[in-house]
Coordinates of C-alpha atoms in Angstrom, one line a residue:
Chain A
X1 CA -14.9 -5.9 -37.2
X2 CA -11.5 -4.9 -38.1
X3 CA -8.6 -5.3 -40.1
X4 CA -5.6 -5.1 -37.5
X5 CA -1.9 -6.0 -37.3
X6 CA -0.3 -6.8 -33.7
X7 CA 3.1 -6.5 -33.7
X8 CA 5.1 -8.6 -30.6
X9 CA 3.6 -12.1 -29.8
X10 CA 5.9 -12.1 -25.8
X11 CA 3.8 -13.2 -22.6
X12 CA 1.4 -9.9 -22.4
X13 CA 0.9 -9.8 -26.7
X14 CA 0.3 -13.4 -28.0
X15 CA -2.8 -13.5 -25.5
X16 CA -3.8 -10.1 -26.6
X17 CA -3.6 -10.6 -30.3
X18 CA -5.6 -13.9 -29.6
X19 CA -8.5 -12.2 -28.0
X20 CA -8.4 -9.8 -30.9
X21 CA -8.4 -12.8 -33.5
X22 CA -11.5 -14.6 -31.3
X23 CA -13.8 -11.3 -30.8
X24 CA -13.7 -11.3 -34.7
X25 CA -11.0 -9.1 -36.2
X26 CA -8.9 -9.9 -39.0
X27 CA -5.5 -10.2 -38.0
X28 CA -1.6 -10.4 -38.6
X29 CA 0.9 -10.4 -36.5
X30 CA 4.7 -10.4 -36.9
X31 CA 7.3 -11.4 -34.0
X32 CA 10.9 -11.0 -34.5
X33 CA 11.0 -15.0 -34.0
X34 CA 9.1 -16.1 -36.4
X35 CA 8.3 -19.7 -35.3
X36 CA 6.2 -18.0 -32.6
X37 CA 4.4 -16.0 -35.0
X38 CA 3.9 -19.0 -37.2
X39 CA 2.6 -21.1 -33.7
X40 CA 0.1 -17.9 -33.4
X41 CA -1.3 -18.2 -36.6
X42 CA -1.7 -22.2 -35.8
X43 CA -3.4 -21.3 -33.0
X44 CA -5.8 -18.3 -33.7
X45 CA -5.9 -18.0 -38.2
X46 CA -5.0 -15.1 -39.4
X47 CA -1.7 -14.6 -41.3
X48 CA 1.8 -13.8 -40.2
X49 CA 4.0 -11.2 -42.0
X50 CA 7.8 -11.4 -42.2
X51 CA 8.1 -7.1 -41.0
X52 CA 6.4 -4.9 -39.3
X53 CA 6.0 -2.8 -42.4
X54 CA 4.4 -6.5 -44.5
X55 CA 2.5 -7.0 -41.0
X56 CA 0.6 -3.3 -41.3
X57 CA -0.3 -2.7 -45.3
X58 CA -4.2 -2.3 -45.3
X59 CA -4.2 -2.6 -41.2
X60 CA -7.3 0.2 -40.0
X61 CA -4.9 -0.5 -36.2
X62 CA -1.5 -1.4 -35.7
X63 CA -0.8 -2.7 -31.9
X64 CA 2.7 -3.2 -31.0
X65 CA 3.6 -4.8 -27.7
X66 CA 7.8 -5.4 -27.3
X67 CA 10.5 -5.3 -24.9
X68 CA 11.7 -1.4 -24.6
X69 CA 12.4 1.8 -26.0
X70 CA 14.6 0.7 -28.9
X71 CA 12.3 -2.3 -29.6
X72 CA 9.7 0.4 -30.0
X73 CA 11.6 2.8 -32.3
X74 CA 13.0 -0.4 -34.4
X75 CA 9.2 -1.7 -35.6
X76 CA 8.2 2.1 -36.2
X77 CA 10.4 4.0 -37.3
X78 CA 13.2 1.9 -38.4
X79 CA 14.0 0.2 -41.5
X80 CA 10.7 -2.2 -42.6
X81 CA 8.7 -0.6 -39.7
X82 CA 5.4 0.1 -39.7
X83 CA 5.1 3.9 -39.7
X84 CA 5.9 4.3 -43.9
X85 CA 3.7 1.0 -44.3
X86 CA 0.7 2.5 -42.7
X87 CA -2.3 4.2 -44.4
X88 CA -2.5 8.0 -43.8
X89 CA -5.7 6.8 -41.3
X90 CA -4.8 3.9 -40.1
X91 CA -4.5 4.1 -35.9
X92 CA -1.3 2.9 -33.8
X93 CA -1.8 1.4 -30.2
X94 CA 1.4 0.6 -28.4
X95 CA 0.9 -1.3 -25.4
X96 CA 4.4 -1.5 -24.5
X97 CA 5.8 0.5 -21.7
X98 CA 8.5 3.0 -22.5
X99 CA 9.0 6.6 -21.9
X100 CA 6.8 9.1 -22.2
X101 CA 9.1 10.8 -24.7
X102 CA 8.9 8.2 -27.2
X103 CA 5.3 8.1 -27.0
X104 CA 5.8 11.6 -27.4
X105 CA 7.7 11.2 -30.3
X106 CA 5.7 8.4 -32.2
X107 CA 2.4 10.8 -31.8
X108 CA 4.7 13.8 -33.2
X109 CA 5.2 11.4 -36.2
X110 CA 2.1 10.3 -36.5
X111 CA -0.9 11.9 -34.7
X112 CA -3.5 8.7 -34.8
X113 CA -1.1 6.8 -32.4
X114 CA -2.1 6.1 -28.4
X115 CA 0.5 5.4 -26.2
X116 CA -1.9 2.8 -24.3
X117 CA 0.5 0.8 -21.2
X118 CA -1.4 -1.9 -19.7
X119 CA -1.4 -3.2 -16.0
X120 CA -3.1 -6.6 -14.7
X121 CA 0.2 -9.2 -16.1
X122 CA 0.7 -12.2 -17.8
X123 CA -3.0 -13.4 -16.0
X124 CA -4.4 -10.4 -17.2
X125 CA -3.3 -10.4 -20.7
X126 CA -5.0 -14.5 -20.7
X127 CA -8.0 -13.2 -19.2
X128 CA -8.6 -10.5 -21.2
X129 CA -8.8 -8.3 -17.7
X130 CA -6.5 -6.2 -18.7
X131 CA -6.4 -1.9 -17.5
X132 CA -5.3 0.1 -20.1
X133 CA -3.8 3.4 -19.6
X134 CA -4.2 5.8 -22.9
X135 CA -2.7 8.8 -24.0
X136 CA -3.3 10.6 -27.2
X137 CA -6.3 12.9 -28.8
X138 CA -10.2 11.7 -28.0
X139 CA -10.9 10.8 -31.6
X140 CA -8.3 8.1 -32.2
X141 CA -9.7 6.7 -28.8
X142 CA -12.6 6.8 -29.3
X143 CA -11.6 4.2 -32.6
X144 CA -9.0 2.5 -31.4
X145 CA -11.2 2.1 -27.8
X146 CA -13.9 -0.5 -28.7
X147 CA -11.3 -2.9 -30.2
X148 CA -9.2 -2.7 -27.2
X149 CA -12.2 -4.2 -25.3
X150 CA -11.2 -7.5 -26.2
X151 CA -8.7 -7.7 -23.5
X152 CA -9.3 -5.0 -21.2
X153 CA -10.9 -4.7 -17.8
X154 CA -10.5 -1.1 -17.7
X155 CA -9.8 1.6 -20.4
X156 CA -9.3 5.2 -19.4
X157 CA -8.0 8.2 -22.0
X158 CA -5.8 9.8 -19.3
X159 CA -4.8 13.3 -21.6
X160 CA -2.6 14.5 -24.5
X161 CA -0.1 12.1 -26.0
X162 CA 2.5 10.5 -23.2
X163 CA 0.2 10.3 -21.0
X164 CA -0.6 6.7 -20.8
X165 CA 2.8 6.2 -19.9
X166 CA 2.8 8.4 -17.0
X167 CA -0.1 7.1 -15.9
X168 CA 1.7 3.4 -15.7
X169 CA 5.1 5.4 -13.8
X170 CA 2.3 6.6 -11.2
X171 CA 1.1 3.1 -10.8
X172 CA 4.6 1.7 -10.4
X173 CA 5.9 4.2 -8.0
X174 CA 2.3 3.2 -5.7
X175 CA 3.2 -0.4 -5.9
X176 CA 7.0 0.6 -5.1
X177 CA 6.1 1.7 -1.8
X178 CA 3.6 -0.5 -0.6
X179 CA 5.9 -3.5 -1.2
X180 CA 8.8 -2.2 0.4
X181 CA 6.5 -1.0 3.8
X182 CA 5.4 -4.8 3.0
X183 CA 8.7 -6.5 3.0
X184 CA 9.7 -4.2 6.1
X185 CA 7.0 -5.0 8.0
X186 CA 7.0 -8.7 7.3
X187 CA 10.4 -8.8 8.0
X188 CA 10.2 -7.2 11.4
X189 CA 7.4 -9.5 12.3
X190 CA 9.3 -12.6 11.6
X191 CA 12.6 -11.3 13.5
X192 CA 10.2 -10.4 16.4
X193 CA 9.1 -14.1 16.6
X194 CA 5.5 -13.0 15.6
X195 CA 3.2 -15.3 13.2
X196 CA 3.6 -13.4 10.3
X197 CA 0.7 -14.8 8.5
X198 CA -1.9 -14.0 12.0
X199 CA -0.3 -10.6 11.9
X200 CA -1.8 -10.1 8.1
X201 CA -4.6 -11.8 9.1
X202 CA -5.1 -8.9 11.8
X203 CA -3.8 -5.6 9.8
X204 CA -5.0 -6.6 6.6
X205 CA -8.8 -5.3 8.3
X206 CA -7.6 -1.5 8.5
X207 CA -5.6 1.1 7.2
X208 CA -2.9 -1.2 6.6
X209 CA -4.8 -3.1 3.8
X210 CA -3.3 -3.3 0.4
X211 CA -3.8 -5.7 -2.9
X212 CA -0.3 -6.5 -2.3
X213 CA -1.3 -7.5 1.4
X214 CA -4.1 -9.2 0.6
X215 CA -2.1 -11.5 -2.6
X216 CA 1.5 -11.8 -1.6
X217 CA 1.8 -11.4 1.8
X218 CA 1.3 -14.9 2.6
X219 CA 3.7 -16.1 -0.2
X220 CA 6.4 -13.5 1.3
X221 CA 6.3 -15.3 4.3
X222 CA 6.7 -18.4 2.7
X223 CA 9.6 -17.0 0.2
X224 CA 7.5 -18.4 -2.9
X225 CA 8.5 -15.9 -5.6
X226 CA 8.0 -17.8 -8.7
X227 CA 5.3 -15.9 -10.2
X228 CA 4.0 -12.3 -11.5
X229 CA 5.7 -9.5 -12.3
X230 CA 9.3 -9.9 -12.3
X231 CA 12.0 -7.5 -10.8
X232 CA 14.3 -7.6 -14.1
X233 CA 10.8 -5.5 -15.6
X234 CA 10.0 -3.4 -12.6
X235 CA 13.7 -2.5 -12.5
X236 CA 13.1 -1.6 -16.3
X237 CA 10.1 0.4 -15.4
X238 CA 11.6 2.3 -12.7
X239 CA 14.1 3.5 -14.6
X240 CA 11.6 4.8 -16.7
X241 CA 9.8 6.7 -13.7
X242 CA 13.3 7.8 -12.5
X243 CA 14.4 9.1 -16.1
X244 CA 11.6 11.2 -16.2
X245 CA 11.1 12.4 -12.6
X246 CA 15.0 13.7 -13.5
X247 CA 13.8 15.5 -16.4
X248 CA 10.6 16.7 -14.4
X249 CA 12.7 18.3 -11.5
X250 CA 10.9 15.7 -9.3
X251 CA 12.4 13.9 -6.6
X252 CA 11.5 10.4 -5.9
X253 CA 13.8 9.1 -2.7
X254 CA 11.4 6.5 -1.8
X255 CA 11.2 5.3 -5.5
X256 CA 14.8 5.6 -6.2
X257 CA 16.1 3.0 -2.9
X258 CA 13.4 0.8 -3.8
X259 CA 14.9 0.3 -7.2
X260 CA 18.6 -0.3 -5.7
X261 CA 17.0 -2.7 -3.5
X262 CA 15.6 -5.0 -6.8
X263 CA 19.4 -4.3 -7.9
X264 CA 20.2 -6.2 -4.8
X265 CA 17.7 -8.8 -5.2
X266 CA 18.9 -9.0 -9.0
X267 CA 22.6 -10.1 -7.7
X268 CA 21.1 -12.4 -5.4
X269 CA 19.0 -14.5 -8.3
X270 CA 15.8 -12.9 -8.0
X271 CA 15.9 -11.3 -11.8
X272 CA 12.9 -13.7 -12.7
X273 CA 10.7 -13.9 -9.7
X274 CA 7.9 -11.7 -8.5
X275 CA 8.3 -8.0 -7.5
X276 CA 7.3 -9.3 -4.0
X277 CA 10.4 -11.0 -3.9
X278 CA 11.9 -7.5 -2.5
X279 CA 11.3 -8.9 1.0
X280 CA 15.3 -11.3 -0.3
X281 CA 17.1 -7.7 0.1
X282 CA 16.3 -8.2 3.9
X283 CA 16.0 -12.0 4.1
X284 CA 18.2 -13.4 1.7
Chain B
X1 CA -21.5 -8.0 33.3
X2 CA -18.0 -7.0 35.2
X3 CA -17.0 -4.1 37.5
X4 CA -14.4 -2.7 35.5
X5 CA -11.9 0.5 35.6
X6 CA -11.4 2.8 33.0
X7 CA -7.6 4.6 33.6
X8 CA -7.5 7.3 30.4
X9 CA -10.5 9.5 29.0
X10 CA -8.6 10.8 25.7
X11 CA -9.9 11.4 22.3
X12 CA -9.4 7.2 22.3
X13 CA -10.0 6.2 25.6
X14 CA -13.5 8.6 25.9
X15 CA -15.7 6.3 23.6
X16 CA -14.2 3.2 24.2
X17 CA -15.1 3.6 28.1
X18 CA -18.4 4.6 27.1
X19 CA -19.0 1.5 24.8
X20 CA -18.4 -0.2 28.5
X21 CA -20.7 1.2 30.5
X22 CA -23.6 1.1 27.0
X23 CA -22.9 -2.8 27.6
X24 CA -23.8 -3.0 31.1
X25 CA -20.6 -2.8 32.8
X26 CA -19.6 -0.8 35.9
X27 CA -17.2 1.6 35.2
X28 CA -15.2 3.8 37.1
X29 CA -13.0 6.1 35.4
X30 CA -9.7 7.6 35.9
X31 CA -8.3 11.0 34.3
X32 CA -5.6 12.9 34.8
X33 CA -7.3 16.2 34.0
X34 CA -10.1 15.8 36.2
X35 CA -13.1 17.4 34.4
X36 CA -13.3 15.2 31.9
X37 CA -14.1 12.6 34.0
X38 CA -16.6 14.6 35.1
X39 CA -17.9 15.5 31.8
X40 CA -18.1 11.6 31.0
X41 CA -19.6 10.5 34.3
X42 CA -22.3 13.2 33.3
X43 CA -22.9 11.7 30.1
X44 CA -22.5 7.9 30.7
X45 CA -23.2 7.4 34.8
X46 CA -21.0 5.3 37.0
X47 CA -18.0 6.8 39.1
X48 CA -15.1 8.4 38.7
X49 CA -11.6 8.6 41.2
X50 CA -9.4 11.2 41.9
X51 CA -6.0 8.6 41.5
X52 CA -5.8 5.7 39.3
X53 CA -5.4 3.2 42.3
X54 CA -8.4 4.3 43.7
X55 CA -10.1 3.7 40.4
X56 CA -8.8 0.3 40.4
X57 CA -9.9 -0.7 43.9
X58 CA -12.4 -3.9 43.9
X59 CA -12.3 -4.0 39.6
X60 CA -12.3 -7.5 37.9
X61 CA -10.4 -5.6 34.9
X62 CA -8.6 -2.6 34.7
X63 CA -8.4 -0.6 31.5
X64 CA -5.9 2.2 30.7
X65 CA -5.4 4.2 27.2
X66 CA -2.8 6.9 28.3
X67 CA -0.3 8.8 26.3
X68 CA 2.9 6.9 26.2
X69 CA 5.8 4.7 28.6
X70 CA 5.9 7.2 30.9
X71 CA 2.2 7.6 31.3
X72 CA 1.7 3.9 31.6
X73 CA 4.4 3.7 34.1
X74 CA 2.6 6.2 36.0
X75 CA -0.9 5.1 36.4
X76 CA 0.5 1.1 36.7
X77 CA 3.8 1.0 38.9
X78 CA 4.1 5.0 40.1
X79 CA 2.9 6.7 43.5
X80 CA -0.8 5.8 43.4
X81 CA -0.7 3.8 40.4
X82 CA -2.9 1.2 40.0
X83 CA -0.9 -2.5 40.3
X84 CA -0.8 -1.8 44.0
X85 CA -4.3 -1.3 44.3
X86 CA -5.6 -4.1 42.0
X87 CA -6.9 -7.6 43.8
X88 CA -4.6 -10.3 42.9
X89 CA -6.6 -12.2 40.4
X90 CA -8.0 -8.8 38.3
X91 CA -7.0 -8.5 34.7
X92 CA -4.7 -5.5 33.4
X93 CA -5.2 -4.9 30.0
X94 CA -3.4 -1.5 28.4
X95 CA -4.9 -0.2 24.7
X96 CA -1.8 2.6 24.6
X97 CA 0.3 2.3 21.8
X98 CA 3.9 1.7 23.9
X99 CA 7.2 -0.1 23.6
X100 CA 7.0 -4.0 23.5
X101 CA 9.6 -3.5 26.7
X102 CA 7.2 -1.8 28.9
X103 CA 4.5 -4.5 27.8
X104 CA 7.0 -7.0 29.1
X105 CA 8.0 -5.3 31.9
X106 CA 3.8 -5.0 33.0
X107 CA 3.6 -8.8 32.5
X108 CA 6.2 -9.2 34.6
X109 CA 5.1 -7.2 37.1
X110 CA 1.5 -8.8 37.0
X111 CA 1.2 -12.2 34.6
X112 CA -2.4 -11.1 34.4
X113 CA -1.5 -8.5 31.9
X114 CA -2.3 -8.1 28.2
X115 CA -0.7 -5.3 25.8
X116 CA -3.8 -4.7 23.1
X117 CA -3.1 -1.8 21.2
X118 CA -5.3 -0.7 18.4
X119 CA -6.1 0.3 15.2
X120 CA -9.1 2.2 13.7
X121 CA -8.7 5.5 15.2
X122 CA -11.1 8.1 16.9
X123 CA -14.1 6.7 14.0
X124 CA -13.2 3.8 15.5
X125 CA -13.3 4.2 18.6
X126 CA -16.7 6.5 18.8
X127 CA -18.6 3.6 16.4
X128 CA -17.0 0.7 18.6
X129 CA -15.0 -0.8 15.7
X130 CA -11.7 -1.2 16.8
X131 CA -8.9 -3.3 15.9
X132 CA -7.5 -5.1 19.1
X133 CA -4.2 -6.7 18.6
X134 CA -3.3 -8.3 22.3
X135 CA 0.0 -10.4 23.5
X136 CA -0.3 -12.3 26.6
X137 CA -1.1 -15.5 28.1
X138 CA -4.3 -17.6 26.7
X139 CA -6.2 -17.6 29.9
X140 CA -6.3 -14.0 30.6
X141 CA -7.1 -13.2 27.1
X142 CA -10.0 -15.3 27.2
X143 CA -11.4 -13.7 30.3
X144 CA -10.9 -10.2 28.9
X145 CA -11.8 -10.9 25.3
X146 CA -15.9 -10.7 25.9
X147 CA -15.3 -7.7 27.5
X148 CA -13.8 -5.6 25.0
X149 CA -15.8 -7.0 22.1
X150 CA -17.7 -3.6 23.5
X151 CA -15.8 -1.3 20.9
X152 CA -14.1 -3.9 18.6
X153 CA -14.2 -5.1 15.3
X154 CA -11.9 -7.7 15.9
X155 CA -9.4 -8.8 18.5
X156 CA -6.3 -11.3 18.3
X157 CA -4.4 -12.7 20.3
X158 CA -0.8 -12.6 18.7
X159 CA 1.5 -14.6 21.2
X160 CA 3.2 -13.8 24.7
X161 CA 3.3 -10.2 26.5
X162 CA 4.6 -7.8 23.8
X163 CA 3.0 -9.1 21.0
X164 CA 0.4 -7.2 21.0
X165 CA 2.4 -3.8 20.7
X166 CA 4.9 -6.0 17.7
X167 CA 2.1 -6.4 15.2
X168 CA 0.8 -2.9 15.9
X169 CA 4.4 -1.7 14.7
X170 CA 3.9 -4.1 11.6
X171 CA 0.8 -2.3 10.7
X172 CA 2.8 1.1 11.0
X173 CA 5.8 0.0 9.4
X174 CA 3.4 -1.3 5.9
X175 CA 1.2 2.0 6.4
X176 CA 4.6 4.2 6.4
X177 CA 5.4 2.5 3.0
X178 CA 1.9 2.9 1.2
X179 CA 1.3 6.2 1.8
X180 CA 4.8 7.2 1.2
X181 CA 4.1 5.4 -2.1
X182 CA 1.2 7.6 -2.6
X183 CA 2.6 10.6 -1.5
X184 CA 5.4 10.5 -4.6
X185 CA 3.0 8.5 -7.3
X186 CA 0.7 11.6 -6.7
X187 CA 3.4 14.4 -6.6
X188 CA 4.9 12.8 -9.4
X189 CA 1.5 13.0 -11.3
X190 CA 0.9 16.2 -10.5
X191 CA 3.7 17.5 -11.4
X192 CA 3.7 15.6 -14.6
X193 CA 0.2 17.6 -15.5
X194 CA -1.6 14.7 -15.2
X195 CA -5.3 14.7 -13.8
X196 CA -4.1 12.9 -9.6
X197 CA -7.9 12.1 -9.5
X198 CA -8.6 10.3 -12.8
X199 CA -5.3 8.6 -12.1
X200 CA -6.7 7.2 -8.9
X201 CA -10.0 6.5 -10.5
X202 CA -7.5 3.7 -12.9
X203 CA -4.7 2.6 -10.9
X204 CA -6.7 2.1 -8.0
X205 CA -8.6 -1.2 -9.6
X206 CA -5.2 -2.9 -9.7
X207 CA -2.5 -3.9 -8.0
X208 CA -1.7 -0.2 -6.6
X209 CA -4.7 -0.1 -5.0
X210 CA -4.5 0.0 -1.1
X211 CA -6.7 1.4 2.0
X212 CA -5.1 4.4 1.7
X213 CA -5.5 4.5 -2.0
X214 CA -9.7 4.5 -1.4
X215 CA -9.7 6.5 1.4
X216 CA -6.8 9.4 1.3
X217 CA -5.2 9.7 -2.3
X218 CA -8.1 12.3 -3.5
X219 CA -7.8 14.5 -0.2
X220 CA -3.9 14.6 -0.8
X221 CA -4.6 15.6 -3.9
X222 CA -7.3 18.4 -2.4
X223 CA -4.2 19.2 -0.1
X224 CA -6.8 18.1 2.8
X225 CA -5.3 16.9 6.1
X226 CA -7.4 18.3 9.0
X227 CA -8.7 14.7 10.3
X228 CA -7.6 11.1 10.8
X229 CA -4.5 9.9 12.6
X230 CA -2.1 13.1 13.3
X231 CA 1.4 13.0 12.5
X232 CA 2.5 13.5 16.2
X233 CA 1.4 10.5 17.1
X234 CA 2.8 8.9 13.9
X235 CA 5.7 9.9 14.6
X236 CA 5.3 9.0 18.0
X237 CA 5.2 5.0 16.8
X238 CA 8.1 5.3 14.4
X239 CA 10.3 6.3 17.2
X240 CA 8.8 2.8 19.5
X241 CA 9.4 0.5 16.1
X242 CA 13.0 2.3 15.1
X243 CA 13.7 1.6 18.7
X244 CA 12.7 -2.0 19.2
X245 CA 14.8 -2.8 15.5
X246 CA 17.5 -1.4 16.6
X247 CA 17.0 -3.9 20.1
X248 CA 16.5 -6.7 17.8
X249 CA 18.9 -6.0 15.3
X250 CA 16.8 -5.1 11.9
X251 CA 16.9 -2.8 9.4
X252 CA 13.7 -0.6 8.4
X253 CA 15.6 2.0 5.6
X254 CA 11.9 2.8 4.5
X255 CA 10.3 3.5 7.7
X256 CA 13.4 5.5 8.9
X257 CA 13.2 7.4 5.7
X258 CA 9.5 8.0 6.2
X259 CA 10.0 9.2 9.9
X260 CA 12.4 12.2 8.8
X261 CA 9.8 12.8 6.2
X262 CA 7.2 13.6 8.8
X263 CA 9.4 15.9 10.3
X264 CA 9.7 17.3 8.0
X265 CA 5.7 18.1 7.7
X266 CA 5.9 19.0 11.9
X267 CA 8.3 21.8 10.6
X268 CA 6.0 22.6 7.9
X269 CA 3.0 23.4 10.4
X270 CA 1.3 19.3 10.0
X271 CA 1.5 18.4 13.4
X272 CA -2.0 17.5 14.0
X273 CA -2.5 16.7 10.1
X274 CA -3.8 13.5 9.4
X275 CA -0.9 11.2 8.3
X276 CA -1.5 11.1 4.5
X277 CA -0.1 15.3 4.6
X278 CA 3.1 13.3 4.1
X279 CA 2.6 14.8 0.5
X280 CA 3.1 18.4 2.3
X281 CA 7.3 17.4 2.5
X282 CA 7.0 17.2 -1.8
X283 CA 4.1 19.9 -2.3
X284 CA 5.0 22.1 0.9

């Protein structure tokens, strides 16, 4: 077992730093709320720390899950973050996802860190079903990897540093497209006066067949959006992908309309509700 | 068993004849080019007609899987075309891939007609495994239903004339947005130096995942296209669904955008490519 600091207690870390505290590691966690870093530790043991820096003295891993880029740098690299705190072989784990240049920079900083995005949600942090999507050198994984078990599905080293992130833009773009041929073709059906939930039931047999088909087609139909992954974070991790397809000298046209589209379903209240909820740009 | 006529001996309508006859029926077919029907008379028995009315003469149901409208109109309502020749109580039934309009305009002509595209392809066709998706009336579906259990999987009866050809443009419209989907996620991966197939191996357990995911993302990433469903005829049922939203008023940005990609790939040589060389308008 052992001694590790997590380091954002949101939707996707308080579950994960509680399957680390209940497979039997010693942990502290800090949140920039405290009260829900004080509810943690009333919930799992442990300790809570009042910085990031407090959070990882003595930690052998330091996980970090927050909200962005900034976030990121702030509990690193920023006054009372964790990178002057940490031991010279202590491992860092971000599970946030952010750009593949800070990841880059982090692992510049400090070469034991993984840049390690996760996919699988809210549900998937609970169940400890999470996939995680590494980048950084084989040794730290291979340390860092066994722990991470507590709440993964699915761990895969996916290259050099940077390229866990890229790994999560790949999945987003995917998803991008198969929601938006989704919310196309469900709204065609329903202005052709077919019964959009027979017509899944018939495609959702062939080449047509997608996870998105076979979990939110139904609630599409039914405009039920309250739930999942919400646009205001796809919209956040698009413009992630979209940042560095510019750098790349890639062009993304289907990626970049999908992403005005959740700007229109942002104006029209959608910010909170599922990523299926594209289907409102047509709909309303 | 049923006397039935068999109007089409393509690379779809071949098999799916010859599932007929392997299930006891007696089939006479119909092809423009006549050799073929030669060639399949050879293989399978029964008869074969020199005009599609003559085909029809004394059948209980009367099958056709031709190119297109035009082709339809031909062998139904044209100079001996079948509707003429057909007793007034045989069934119709039409597994092309047309416009819902034509679909209409047959059930108009003859009530006793069904529109069943399908779905599944020449594998599908050859092993008998066919998606049918069929619009007409209740009755005649029920009558013509045991029959083409010959080569399906599954068959559905979606609502009145027209339907059938509707939910086949659904199932286009949703596999337009996947694979474009895939198409960027896997340029943008291998652009970004990442390794497209261990990618797959990860995303593909979440909710990316997708028919085409399993089945086409590692040949894109082999740059393998010479199989499956050809862009041609893609293309071919993006112009029928842009059509019938313009009639009924919708927008499809995505499938539009997806139709002047595969032009794209016809100007790039991928004609007869299998749909998933989509990639080929990113990677050339």
């Amino acid at each position: 077992m052992a001694r590790v600091a997590f380091i954002g207690l949101g939707v996707m870390g308080y579950p994960m730093a509680g399957h680390l505290a209940r497979a039997g590691h010693e942990v502290t966690v800090y949140n920039r709320t405290a009260p829900k870093a004080e509810a943690w530790v009333a919930q799992h043991g442990g300790r809570s720390a009042p910085t990031p820096a407090e959070a990882a003295e003595g930690a052998e891993i330091v996980f970090a899950c927050v909200g962005n880029d900034d976030d990121l740098r702030q509990v690193t690299l920023g006054g009372d973050g964790c990178f002057a705190a940490m031991s010279p072989d202590a491992i860092f784990v971000d599970h946030t996802t952010v750009s593949a240049e800070i990841a880059r920079e982090l692992a510049a900083a400090r070469p034991s860190s993984l840049d390690a995005p996760v996919s699988g949600g809210q549900a998937g942090a609970e169940n400890g079903q999470l996939t995680i999507m590494v980048g950084g050198d084989a040794t730290t994984f291979a340390a860092a990897e066994p722990v991470m078990q507590a709440y993964a599905k699915r761990v895969g080293l996916m290259g050099a540093a940077g390229s866990g992130q890229l790994t999560k833009m790949v999945n987003q773009i995917c998803i991008a497209g198969v929601v938006q041929g989704l919310a196309e073709g469900l709204h065609f059906a329903m202005e052709a006066g077919l019964d959009a939930d027979a017509v899944v039931d018939v495609i959702s047999k062939g080449a047509a067949q997608s996870w998105q088909m076979d979990n939110r087609a139904k609630t599409m139909v039914r405009g039920e959006f309250d739930f999942g992954f919400a646009v205001d974070w796809m919209r956040k991790d698009l413009a992630l992908v979209l940042d560095e397809a510019r750098r790349a000298g890639v062009t993304l046209p289907l990626t970049a309309l999908v992403d005005q589209f959740y700007g229109d379903v942002q104006k029209l209240g959608g910010r909170r509700q599922d990523t299926s909820s594209l289907i409102r740009r047509f709909r309303g």
